[in-house]
């Protein structure tokens, strides 16, 4: 393979693990590279050639000199041109996979490194796609990315969501934009697991809806026929609307956001279940405490909090928060009922999260069986050499009589 000689070259230090990168590791950290004034002056978002310490070419990378992740692997071909055709090949491969999974175009189309587009998230909502370009190279190539996305998928609207936390680390702005077509004037109706969700693509959290919990929503729905259901940290009604679709007798959604709960109510109305649905706005810990004081009981309780441990530094307080959620939620489950606990913290491994959850249930004085462990859906593939891409964990317990 011929190297593109017009590109800057960056080189690994002798002690860097070149073999791991050749075998698929997607990131190169700043301390693994020979850095001098020349390499530090490479403009963020530039495409470069990566070599090992012996000057053997490894492949094509995207570079962000100011970031801890100095380079991201884009292609093993050192002559790869990062243009519309290159993006089209990535999108076509991703689309073929999703088309096998779903019969309607509502899913995560691109899951960053796992789909070969480091730092890029794309969620599809029918004829609208929401792009999160969370790395400098993606921002630099946004025009080519957008053109390829439209050509391959046929979407007519492409929105840029700039809320990703990593954008700041990459030196990028926080400005949302319409890249193609127009933004929807109203929340988009999204069919999933027999429920209808309302996704606010311009003012909601992240891209507007969390597709990753789809299989866990379905599992909870299977437990919910004729059940009283409590959905804590509900966002737009993720678990509660799925439970209603599964035949729940009632569902209560708890969230701190009035806007999110309004969308949940709209979803319940759209699916003809408004008479079985109610909401409770407030801090989740406060509401859980109040429900315990009220002596409330539910057949199914699910807690799906935000990332309490988004980094290693936050791990210990995050695990204490997960334990507290379990301790407050377990007493609300009627004997023989079910408790679902979720974590989207990549720093909290499944073992650590499970142990924290079990401690919390035990501290609540309840005995349990772990009946199911769930992860993100297949439209959120995990990169085998990147543990962070397998961030979502879901544990379902039966609370024994």
mmCIF file of C-alpha atoms in Angstrom:
data_model
loop_
_atom_site.group_PDB
_atom_site.id
_atom_site.type_symbol
_atom_site.label_atom_id
_atom_site.label_comp_id
_atom_site.label_asym_id
_atom_site.label_seq_id
_atom_site.Cartn_x
_atom_site.Cartn_y
_atom_site.Cartn_z
ATOM 1 C CA UNK A 1 0.000 0.000 0.000
ATOM 2 C CA UNK A 2 1.329 3.414 -0.978
ATOM 3 C CA UNK A 3 1.515 6.133 1.629
ATOM 4 C CA UNK A 4 -0.020 9.552 0.993
ATOM 5 C CA UNK A 5 3.178 11.637 1.084
ATOM 6 C CA UNK A 6 1.315 14.944 1.377
ATOM 7 C CA UNK A 7 0.218 14.113 4.902
ATOM 8 C CA UNK A 8 2.085 14.779 8.120
ATOM 9 C CA UNK A 9 3.635 11.719 9.726
ATOM 10 C CA UNK A 10 3.434 10.836 13.407
ATOM 11 C CA UNK A 11 5.514 8.073 14.950
ATOM 12 C CA UNK A 12 5.134 5.754 17.909
ATOM 13 C CA UNK A 13 7.737 5.618 20.643
ATOM 14 C CA UNK A 14 9.793 2.400 20.829
ATOM 15 C CA UNK A 15 7.930 1.211 23.945
ATOM 16 C CA UNK A 16 4.456 1.861 22.508
ATOM 17 C CA UNK A 17 2.343 -1.187 21.775
ATOM 18 C CA UNK A 18 2.275 -1.091 17.979
ATOM 19 C CA UNK A 19 0.963 -4.661 17.843
ATOM 20 C CA UNK A 20 -2.202 -3.708 19.767
ATOM 21 C CA UNK A 21 -2.883 -0.887 17.304
ATOM 22 C CA UNK A 22 -2.302 -3.173 14.338
ATOM 23 C CA UNK A 23 -4.729 -5.654 15.907
ATOM 24 C CA UNK A 24 -7.493 -3.075 16.175
ATOM 25 C CA UNK A 25 -6.958 -0.748 19.147
ATOM 26 C CA UNK A 26 -8.603 2.466 17.903
ATOM 27 C CA UNK A 27 -6.786 5.156 19.901
ATOM 28 C CA UNK A 28 -3.221 6.421 20.181
ATOM 29 C CA UNK A 29 -2.491 8.426 23.333
ATOM 30 C CA UNK A 30 -0.163 11.415 23.460
ATOM 31 C CA UNK A 31 2.349 9.594 25.682
ATOM 32 C CA UNK A 32 2.712 6.827 23.077
ATOM 33 C CA UNK A 33 3.980 9.188 20.388
ATOM 34 C CA UNK A 34 7.165 11.021 19.602
ATOM 35 C CA UNK A 35 5.983 14.602 19.934
ATOM 36 C CA UNK A 36 7.983 17.677 18.996
ATOM 37 C CA UNK A 37 7.170 21.189 17.865
ATOM 38 C CA UNK A 38 6.307 19.911 14.390
ATOM 39 C CA UNK A 39 3.755 17.342 15.540
ATOM 40 C CA UNK A 40 2.247 19.692 18.118
ATOM 41 C CA UNK A 41 1.656 22.252 15.372
ATOM 42 C CA UNK A 42 -0.453 19.872 13.293
ATOM 43 C CA UNK A 43 -3.898 21.397 13.044
ATOM 44 C CA UNK A 44 -6.619 19.620 15.027
ATOM 45 C CA UNK A 45 -8.746 17.473 12.744
ATOM 46 C CA UNK A 46 -5.934 16.852 10.273
ATOM 47 C CA UNK A 47 -5.425 13.487 8.593
ATOM 48 C CA UNK A 48 -1.966 11.985 9.112
ATOM 49 C CA UNK A 49 0.026 8.801 8.587
ATOM 50 C CA UNK A 50 0.922 6.732 11.648
ATOM 51 C CA UNK A 51 4.215 4.840 11.741
ATOM 52 C CA UNK A 52 5.713 2.513 14.320
ATOM 53 C CA UNK A 53 9.104 3.195 15.907
ATOM 54 C CA UNK A 54 10.808 1.399 13.010
ATOM 55 C CA UNK A 55 9.112 3.691 10.488
ATOM 56 C CA UNK A 56 6.797 0.940 9.231
ATOM 57 C CA UNK A 57 3.452 2.431 8.232
ATOM 58 C CA UNK A 58 0.445 1.399 10.366
ATOM 59 C CA UNK A 59 -2.330 3.391 8.706
ATOM 60 C CA UNK A 60 -4.302 6.604 8.326
ATOM 61 C CA UNK A 61 -5.230 8.527 11.464
ATOM 62 C CA UNK A 62 -7.049 11.663 12.535
ATOM 63 C CA UNK A 63 -5.041 13.932 14.807
ATOM 64 C CA UNK A 64 -5.964 16.207 17.706
ATOM 65 C CA UNK A 65 -2.652 17.393 19.219
ATOM 66 C CA UNK A 66 -4.232 19.067 22.248
ATOM 67 C CA UNK A 67 -6.128 15.968 23.312
ATOM 68 C CA UNK A 68 -5.055 13.055 25.498
ATOM 69 C CA UNK A 69 -6.242 10.901 22.574
ATOM 70 C CA UNK A 70 -3.719 12.310 20.109
ATOM 71 C CA UNK A 71 -4.739 10.127 17.158
ATOM 72 C CA UNK A 72 -7.718 7.987 16.129
ATOM 73 C CA UNK A 73 -7.363 5.161 13.648
ATOM 74 C CA UNK A 74 -9.480 5.779 10.535
ATOM 75 C CA UNK A 75 -8.145 3.257 8.030
ATOM 76 C CA UNK A 76 -5.399 0.641 7.836
ATOM 77 C CA UNK A 77 -4.696 1.809 4.291
ATOM 78 C CA UNK A 78 -2.104 4.632 4.477
ATOM 79 C CA UNK A 79 -3.337 5.924 1.122
ATOM 80 C CA UNK A 80 -7.026 6.074 2.135
ATOM 81 C CA UNK A 81 -8.716 9.294 1.055
ATOM 82 C CA UNK A 82 -11.202 10.548 3.657
ATOM 83 C CA UNK A 83 -13.777 11.815 1.184
ATOM 84 C CA UNK A 84 -17.448 11.314 0.305
ATOM 85 C CA UNK A 85 -16.826 7.848 -1.154
ATOM 86 C CA UNK A 86 -14.967 6.745 1.982
ATOM 87 C CA UNK A 87 -17.856 7.897 4.173
ATOM 88 C CA UNK A 88 -20.382 6.222 1.860
ATOM 89 C CA UNK A 89 -18.673 2.859 2.339
ATOM 90 C CA UNK A 90 -18.851 3.241 6.133
ATOM 91 C CA UNK A 91 -22.512 4.269 6.032
ATOM 92 C CA UNK A 92 -23.466 1.462 3.667
ATOM 93 C CA UNK A 93 -21.936 -1.164 5.961
ATOM 94 C CA UNK A 94 -23.685 0.334 8.983
ATOM 95 C CA UNK A 95 -27.018 0.610 7.178
ATOM 96 C CA UNK A 96 -26.964 -3.018 6.018
ATOM 97 C CA UNK A 97 -26.581 -4.147 9.634
ATOM 98 C CA UNK A 98 -29.436 -1.961 10.926
ATOM 99 C CA UNK A 99 -31.722 -2.986 8.062
ATOM 100 C CA UNK A 100 -31.405 -6.592 9.259
ATOM 101 C CA UNK A 101 -32.312 -5.587 12.806
ATOM 102 C CA UNK A 102 -35.262 -3.253 12.329
ATOM 103 C CA UNK A 103 -38.228 -2.936 10.005
ATOM 104 C CA UNK A 104 -38.506 0.829 10.503
ATOM 105 C CA UNK A 105 -35.770 3.501 10.173
ATOM 106 C CA UNK A 106 -35.505 4.416 13.851
ATOM 107 C CA UNK A 107 -32.156 3.397 15.337
ATOM 108 C CA UNK A 108 -28.554 4.350 16.006
ATOM 109 C CA UNK A 109 -26.911 4.274 12.597
ATOM 110 C CA UNK A 110 -23.329 5.047 13.659
ATOM 111 C CA UNK A 111 -21.866 4.095 17.047
ATOM 112 C CA UNK A 112 -18.494 5.830 16.814
ATOM 113 C CA UNK A 113 -15.387 3.604 16.842
ATOM 114 C CA UNK A 114 -17.410 0.392 16.619
ATOM 115 C CA UNK A 115 -18.739 1.496 13.216
ATOM 116 C CA UNK A 116 -15.374 2.774 12.025
ATOM 117 C CA UNK A 117 -16.095 6.478 12.554
ATOM 118 C CA UNK A 118 -14.269 7.478 15.770
ATOM 119 C CA UNK A 119 -16.070 10.089 17.837
ATOM 120 C CA UNK A 120 -19.135 10.159 15.553
ATOM 121 C CA UNK A 121 -22.669 9.350 16.757
ATOM 122 C CA UNK A 122 -25.600 9.323 14.326
ATOM 123 C CA UNK A 123 -29.159 8.510 15.372
ATOM 124 C CA UNK A 124 -31.853 8.137 12.722
ATOM 125 C CA UNK A 125 -35.444 9.247 13.146
ATOM 126 C CA UNK A 126 -37.179 8.342 9.892
ATOM 127 C CA UNK A 127 -36.190 10.940 7.293
ATOM 128 C CA UNK A 128 -34.126 12.934 9.828
ATOM 129 C CA UNK A 129 -30.651 12.084 11.087
ATOM 130 C CA UNK A 130 -29.013 13.708 14.115
ATOM 131 C CA UNK A 131 -25.216 13.801 14.013
ATOM 132 C CA UNK A 132 -22.929 14.288 16.995
ATOM 133 C CA UNK A 133 -19.439 15.029 15.594
ATOM 134 C CA UNK A 134 -17.556 14.673 18.883
ATOM 135 C CA UNK A 135 -14.051 14.642 17.407
ATOM 136 C CA UNK A 136 -12.195 17.386 15.550
ATOM 137 C CA UNK A 137 -11.673 15.329 12.388
ATOM 138 C CA UNK A 138 -15.423 14.756 12.042
ATOM 139 C CA UNK A 139 -16.115 18.465 12.396
ATOM 140 C CA UNK A 140 -13.506 19.189 9.722
ATOM 141 C CA UNK A 141 -15.105 16.662 7.359
ATOM 142 C CA UNK A 142 -18.724 17.467 8.187
ATOM 143 C CA UNK A 143 -19.657 18.484 4.631
ATOM 144 C CA UNK A 144 -18.422 15.200 3.130
ATOM 145 C CA UNK A 145 -20.008 13.228 5.968
ATOM 146 C CA UNK A 146 -23.376 14.920 5.430
ATOM 147 C CA UNK A 147 -23.346 14.419 1.664
ATOM 148 C CA UNK A 148 -22.499 10.734 2.027
ATOM 149 C CA UNK A 149 -25.138 10.263 4.714
ATOM 150 C CA UNK A 150 -27.861 11.711 2.476
ATOM 151 C CA UNK A 151 -26.761 9.674 -0.542
ATOM 152 C CA UNK A 152 -26.663 6.341 1.306
ATOM 153 C CA UNK A 153 -29.693 6.618 3.600
ATOM 154 C CA UNK A 154 -31.987 8.955 1.677
ATOM 155 C CA UNK A 155 -32.671 11.122 4.738
ATOM 156 C CA UNK A 156 -33.806 14.628 3.837
ATOM 157 C CA UNK A 157 -32.903 16.382 7.085
ATOM 158 C CA UNK A 158 -29.533 16.283 8.860
ATOM 159 C CA UNK A 159 -29.095 18.043 12.203
ATOM 160 C CA UNK A 160 -25.871 18.663 14.076
ATOM 161 C CA UNK A 161 -26.044 18.201 17.851
ATOM 162 C CA UNK A 162 -23.054 19.769 19.598
ATOM 163 C CA UNK A 163 -23.880 18.778 23.185
ATOM 164 C CA UNK A 164 -21.307 15.976 23.467
ATOM 165 C CA UNK A 165 -19.029 16.436 26.463
ATOM 166 C CA UNK A 166 -15.953 15.381 24.505
ATOM 167 C CA UNK A 167 -16.345 18.263 22.038
ATOM 168 C CA UNK A 168 -14.893 20.653 24.601
ATOM 169 C CA UNK A 169 -11.837 18.412 24.992
ATOM 170 C CA UNK A 170 -11.429 18.540 21.223
ATOM 171 C CA UNK A 171 -11.604 22.356 21.195
ATOM 172 C CA UNK A 172 -14.947 22.395 19.382
ATOM 173 C CA UNK A 173 -17.941 24.706 19.715
ATOM 174 C CA UNK A 174 -21.291 23.923 21.330
ATOM 175 C CA UNK A 175 -23.411 25.288 18.481
ATOM 176 C CA UNK A 176 -26.184 23.124 17.077
ATOM 177 C CA UNK A 177 -26.967 23.508 13.379
ATOM 178 C CA UNK A 178 -29.118 22.295 10.501
ATOM 179 C CA UNK A 179 -26.752 20.713 7.982
ATOM 180 C CA UNK A 180 -29.346 19.690 5.393
ATOM 181 C CA UNK A 181 -33.098 20.205 4.993
ATOM 182 C CA UNK A 182 -34.913 21.540 8.048
ATOM 183 C CA UNK A 183 -35.406 20.761 11.709
ATOM 184 C CA UNK A 184 -38.751 19.162 12.610
ATOM 185 C CA UNK A 185 -41.232 21.711 13.923
ATOM 186 C CA UNK A 186 -42.651 19.248 16.465
ATOM 187 C CA UNK A 187 -41.426 16.183 18.369
ATOM 188 C CA UNK A 188 -40.996 13.124 16.155
ATOM 189 C CA UNK A 189 -43.157 10.066 16.889
ATOM 190 C CA UNK A 190 -40.877 7.047 17.286
ATOM 191 C CA UNK A 191 -42.319 3.503 17.320
ATOM 192 C CA UNK A 192 -40.383 1.116 19.545
ATOM 193 C CA UNK A 193 -41.404 -2.100 21.310
ATOM 194 C CA UNK A 194 -45.047 -1.414 20.567
ATOM 195 C CA UNK A 195 -44.893 1.964 22.314
ATOM 196 C CA UNK A 196 -44.823 5.456 20.838
ATOM 197 C CA UNK A 197 -42.140 7.878 22.012
ATOM 198 C CA UNK A 198 -41.934 11.592 21.338
ATOM 199 C CA UNK A 199 -38.389 12.692 20.508
ATOM 200 C CA UNK A 200 -37.456 16.379 20.655
ATOM 201 C CA UNK A 201 -34.600 16.482 18.146
ATOM 202 C CA UNK A 202 -33.651 20.107 18.775
ATOM 203 C CA UNK A 203 -34.227 20.727 22.482
ATOM 204 C CA UNK A 204 -34.076 17.290 24.093
ATOM 205 C CA UNK A 205 -31.213 15.411 25.732
ATOM 206 C CA UNK A 206 -28.432 14.194 23.432
ATOM 207 C CA UNK A 207 -29.967 13.351 20.039
ATOM 208 C CA UNK A 208 -33.533 13.325 21.405
ATOM 209 C CA UNK A 209 -34.049 9.682 22.399
ATOM 210 C CA UNK A 210 -32.038 6.846 23.912
ATOM 211 C CA UNK A 211 -32.209 3.878 21.536
ATOM 212 C CA UNK A 212 -29.652 1.875 23.527
ATOM 213 C CA UNK A 213 -32.178 0.608 26.087
ATOM 214 C CA UNK A 214 -34.512 -0.905 23.472
ATOM 215 C CA UNK A 215 -33.903 -4.598 24.403
ATOM 216 C CA UNK A 216 -34.048 -3.813 28.133
ATOM 217 C CA UNK A 217 -37.322 -1.927 27.635
ATOM 218 C CA UNK A 218 -38.634 -5.036 25.905
ATOM 219 C CA UNK A 219 -37.556 -7.316 28.760
ATOM 220 C CA UNK A 220 -39.239 -5.047 31.304
ATOM 221 C CA UNK A 221 -42.384 -4.952 29.178
ATOM 222 C CA UNK A 222 -42.476 -8.732 29.320
ATOM 223 C CA UNK A 223 -42.649 -8.556 33.118
ATOM 224 C CA UNK A 224 -45.322 -5.880 33.174
ATOM 225 C CA UNK A 225 -48.641 -7.434 32.113
ATOM 226 C CA UNK A 226 -51.299 -6.335 34.632
ATOM 227 C CA UNK A 227 -48.514 -4.822 36.766
ATOM 228 C CA UNK A 228 -48.158 -1.542 38.612
ATOM 229 C CA UNK A 229 -44.950 -0.022 37.213
ATOM 230 C CA UNK A 230 -42.633 2.709 38.528
ATOM 231 C CA UNK A 231 -40.107 4.198 36.075
ATOM 232 C CA UNK A 232 -37.529 6.378 37.855
ATOM 233 C CA UNK A 233 -35.191 8.682 35.877
ATOM 234 C CA UNK A 234 -37.702 8.073 33.099
ATOM 235 C CA UNK A 235 -36.616 10.765 30.601
ATOM 236 C CA UNK A 236 -39.395 10.631 27.947
ATOM 237 C CA UNK A 237 -40.949 7.494 29.425
ATOM 238 C CA UNK A 238 -38.468 4.863 28.267
ATOM 239 C CA UNK A 239 -39.446 1.955 30.493
ATOM 240 C CA UNK A 240 -42.919 3.122 31.507
ATOM 241 C CA UNK A 241 -44.294 3.471 27.971
ATOM 242 C CA UNK A 242 -42.830 0.094 27.012
ATOM 243 C CA UNK A 243 -44.502 -1.393 30.105
ATOM 244 C CA UNK A 244 -47.846 0.116 29.097
ATOM 245 C CA UNK A 245 -47.433 -1.422 25.645
ATOM 246 C CA UNK A 246 -46.786 -4.711 27.448
ATOM 247 C CA UNK A 247 -50.103 -4.501 29.280
ATOM 248 C CA UNK A 248 -49.233 -2.773 32.558
ATOM 249 C CA UNK A 249 -52.279 -1.786 34.579
ATOM 250 C CA UNK A 250 -50.599 1.515 35.489
ATOM 251 C CA UNK A 251 -47.260 3.254 35.105
ATOM 252 C CA UNK A 252 -45.727 6.212 36.927
ATOM 253 C CA UNK A 253 -42.816 8.096 35.359
ATOM 254 C CA UNK A 254 -40.460 10.067 37.617
ATOM 255 C CA UNK A 255 -38.004 12.636 36.270
ATOM 256 C CA UNK A 256 -36.569 16.008 37.181
ATOM 257 C CA UNK A 257 -37.370 17.504 33.775
ATOM 258 C CA UNK A 258 -40.880 18.848 33.210
ATOM 259 C CA UNK A 259 -40.184 18.968 29.469
ATOM 260 C CA UNK A 260 -39.210 15.284 29.369
ATOM 261 C CA UNK A 261 -42.311 14.287 31.337
ATOM 262 C CA UNK A 262 -44.498 16.324 28.977
ATOM 263 C CA UNK A 263 -43.068 14.316 26.072
ATOM 264 C CA UNK A 264 -43.742 11.106 28.016
ATOM 265 C CA UNK A 265 -47.349 12.174 28.516
ATOM 266 C CA UNK A 266 -47.603 12.899 24.798
ATOM 267 C CA UNK A 267 -46.299 9.438 24.018
ATOM 268 C CA UNK A 268 -48.813 7.791 26.354
ATOM 269 C CA UNK A 269 -51.605 9.769 24.716
ATOM 270 C CA UNK A 270 -50.406 8.866 21.216
ATOM 271 C CA UNK A 271 -50.552 5.168 22.078
ATOM 272 C CA UNK A 272 -53.954 5.408 23.752
ATOM 273 C CA UNK A 273 -52.654 4.732 27.253
ATOM 274 C CA UNK A 274 -53.000 8.145 28.907
ATOM 275 C CA UNK A 275 -55.599 6.809 31.379
ATOM 276 C CA UNK A 276 -53.045 4.332 32.762
ATOM 277 C CA UNK A 277 -50.132 6.787 32.901
ATOM 278 C CA UNK A 278 -49.103 9.442 35.404
ATOM 279 C CA UNK A 279 -45.968 11.448 36.148
ATOM 280 C CA UNK A 280 -44.185 12.792 39.182
ATOM 281 C CA UNK A 281 -41.644 15.562 38.720
ATOM 282 C CA UNK A 282 -38.778 16.013 41.159
ATOM 283 C CA UNK A 283 -35.352 14.869 42.255
ATOM 284 C CA UNK A 284 -35.383 11.080 41.932
ATOM 285 C CA UNK A 285 -33.858 10.471 45.355
ATOM 286 C CA UNK A 286 -36.405 12.783 46.966
ATOM 287 C CA UNK A 287 -39.287 11.088 45.157
ATOM 288 C CA UNK A 288 -38.037 7.610 46.070
ATOM 289 C CA UNK A 289 -37.803 8.693 49.711
ATOM 290 C CA UNK A 290 -41.303 10.199 49.621
ATOM 291 C CA UNK A 291 -42.778 7.070 48.033
ATOM 292 C CA UNK A 292 -41.226 4.978 50.787
ATOM 293 C CA UNK A 293 -42.705 7.310 53.405
ATOM 294 C CA UNK A 294 -46.081 6.900 51.705
ATOM 295 C CA UNK A 295 -45.804 3.109 51.841
ATOM 296 C CA UNK A 296 -46.183 2.859 48.064
ATOM 297 C CA UNK A 297 -45.818 -0.544 46.387
ATOM 298 C CA UNK A 298 -45.282 -1.520 42.758
ATOM 299 C CA UNK A 299 -44.966 -4.813 40.930
ATOM 300 C CA UNK A 300 -42.138 -3.581 38.711
ATOM 301 C CA UNK A 301 -39.693 -0.790 39.607
ATOM 302 C CA UNK A 302 -37.003 0.350 37.167
ATOM 303 C CA UNK A 303 -34.298 2.952 37.797
ATOM 304 C CA UNK A 304 -32.274 4.205 34.821
ATOM 305 C CA UNK A 305 -30.156 7.091 36.165
ATOM 306 C CA UNK A 306 -27.640 9.260 34.309
ATOM 307 C CA UNK A 307 -23.971 8.329 34.438
ATOM 308 C CA UNK A 308 -23.028 8.564 38.116
ATOM 309 C CA UNK A 309 -19.480 7.401 37.303
ATOM 310 C CA UNK A 310 -18.539 8.999 33.972
ATOM 311 C CA UNK A 311 -14.805 8.719 34.764
ATOM 312 C CA UNK A 312 -12.433 6.722 36.958
ATOM 313 C CA UNK A 313 -12.155 9.732 39.266
ATOM 314 C CA UNK A 314 -15.916 9.623 39.855
ATOM 315 C CA UNK A 315 -16.095 5.840 40.291
ATOM 316 C CA UNK A 316 -16.325 5.508 44.085
ATOM 317 C CA UNK A 317 -18.958 8.228 44.645
ATOM 318 C CA UNK A 318 -20.768 6.902 41.605
ATOM 319 C CA UNK A 319 -20.927 3.379 43.026
ATOM 320 C CA UNK A 320 -22.260 4.777 46.295
ATOM 321 C CA UNK A 321 -24.995 6.545 44.330
ATOM 322 C CA UNK A 322 -25.949 3.315 42.536
ATOM 323 C CA UNK A 323 -26.075 1.536 45.897
ATOM 324 C CA UNK A 324 -28.313 4.283 47.258
ATOM 325 C CA UNK A 325 -30.694 3.950 44.308
ATOM 326 C CA UNK A 326 -31.007 0.213 44.962
ATOM 327 C CA UNK A 327 -31.514 0.758 48.696
ATOM 328 C CA UNK A 328 -34.324 3.256 48.130
ATOM 329 C CA UNK A 329 -35.972 1.380 45.261
ATOM 330 C CA UNK A 330 -36.002 -2.163 46.688
ATOM 331 C CA UNK A 331 -38.577 -1.472 49.480
ATOM 332 C CA UNK A 332 -41.013 -0.163 46.851
ATOM 333 C CA UNK A 333 -41.191 -3.554 45.131
ATOM 334 C CA UNK A 334 -44.093 -5.730 46.231
ATOM 335 C CA UNK A 335 -43.100 -9.264 47.355
ATOM 336 C CA UNK A 336 -42.463 -11.361 44.271
ATOM 337 C CA UNK A 337 -42.095 -8.274 42.092
ATOM 338 C CA UNK A 338 -39.194 -7.104 39.967
ATOM 339 C CA UNK A 339 -36.491 -4.452 40.278
ATOM 340 C CA UNK A 340 -34.538 -3.236 37.247
ATOM 341 C CA UNK A 341 -31.363 -1.227 37.816
ATOM 342 C CA UNK A 342 -29.328 0.365 35.036
ATOM 343 C CA UNK A 343 -25.956 2.058 34.619
ATOM 344 C CA UNK A 344 -24.605 3.940 31.612
ATOM 345 C CA UNK A 345 -21.249 4.656 33.325
ATOM 346 C CA UNK A 346 -18.387 3.130 31.371
ATOM 347 C CA UNK A 347 -16.093 3.501 34.404
ATOM 348 C CA UNK A 348 -18.350 1.222 36.466
ATOM 349 C CA UNK A 349 -17.739 -2.312 35.211
ATOM 350 C CA UNK A 350 -20.566 -4.819 35.268
ATOM 351 C CA UNK A 351 -19.029 -6.506 38.337
ATOM 352 C CA UNK A 352 -18.708 -3.275 40.309
ATOM 353 C CA UNK A 353 -22.203 -2.127 39.347
ATOM 354 C CA UNK A 354 -23.723 -5.497 40.209
ATOM 355 C CA UNK A 355 -21.983 -5.554 43.602
ATOM 356 C CA UNK A 356 -23.175 -2.027 44.420
ATOM 357 C CA UNK A 357 -26.739 -2.943 43.438
ATOM 358 C CA UNK A 358 -26.718 -6.132 45.522
ATOM 359 C CA UNK A 359 -25.363 -4.219 48.528
ATOM 360 C CA UNK A 360 -28.163 -1.679 48.200
ATOM 361 C CA UNK A 361 -30.860 -4.348 47.994
ATOM 362 C CA UNK A 362 -29.370 -6.085 51.026
ATOM 363 C CA UNK A 363 -29.194 -2.848 53.002
ATOM 364 C CA UNK A 364 -32.893 -2.391 52.285
ATOM 365 C CA UNK A 365 -33.540 -5.704 54.038
ATOM 366 C CA UNK A 366 -34.753 -7.467 50.891
ATOM 367 C CA UNK A 367 -33.757 -10.853 49.473
ATOM 368 C CA UNK A 368 -33.447 -11.192 45.723
ATOM 369 C CA UNK A 369 -32.662 -13.311 42.699
ATOM 370 C CA UNK A 370 -30.708 -11.898 39.757
ATOM 371 C CA UNK A 371 -32.785 -13.046 36.798
ATOM 372 C CA UNK A 372 -31.424 -11.115 33.812
ATOM 373 C CA UNK A 373 -28.439 -9.038 32.725
ATOM 374 C CA UNK A 374 -28.899 -6.794 29.713
ATOM 375 C CA UNK A 375 -26.728 -4.533 27.611
ATOM 376 C CA UNK A 376 -27.178 -2.038 24.781
ATOM 377 C CA UNK A 377 -28.992 -3.069 21.639
ATOM 378 C CA UNK A 378 -27.266 -4.433 18.542
ATOM 379 C CA UNK A 379 -27.412 -1.006 16.888
ATOM 380 C CA UNK A 380 -24.916 0.045 19.591
ATOM 381 C CA UNK A 381 -22.133 -2.440 18.813
ATOM 382 C CA UNK A 382 -19.187 -2.725 21.167
ATOM 383 C CA UNK A 383 -15.694 -2.215 19.805
ATOM 384 C CA UNK A 384 -13.790 -5.317 20.968
ATOM 385 C CA UNK A 385 -10.700 -3.292 21.935
ATOM 386 C CA UNK A 386 -12.548 -0.371 23.512
ATOM 387 C CA UNK A 387 -14.266 -1.158 26.799
ATOM 388 C CA UNK A 388 -15.840 2.316 26.870
ATOM 389 C CA UNK A 389 -18.102 1.352 23.971
ATOM 390 C CA UNK A 390 -19.794 -1.277 26.163
ATOM 391 C CA UNK A 391 -20.998 1.274 28.682
ATOM 392 C CA UNK A 392 -24.621 0.190 29.287
ATOM 393 C CA UNK A 393 -25.544 -2.426 31.914
ATOM 394 C CA UNK A 394 -29.001 -3.466 33.062
ATOM 395 C CA UNK A 395 -29.743 -5.827 35.976
ATOM 396 C CA UNK A 396 -33.157 -7.294 36.732
ATOM 397 C CA UNK A 397 -33.838 -8.803 40.149
ATOM 398 C CA UNK A 398 -36.853 -10.636 41.510
ATOM 399 C CA UNK A 399 -37.525 -9.439 45.030
ATOM 400 C CA UNK A 400 -38.449 -12.527 47.003
ATOM 401 C CA UNK A 401 -41.530 -12.710 49.238
#
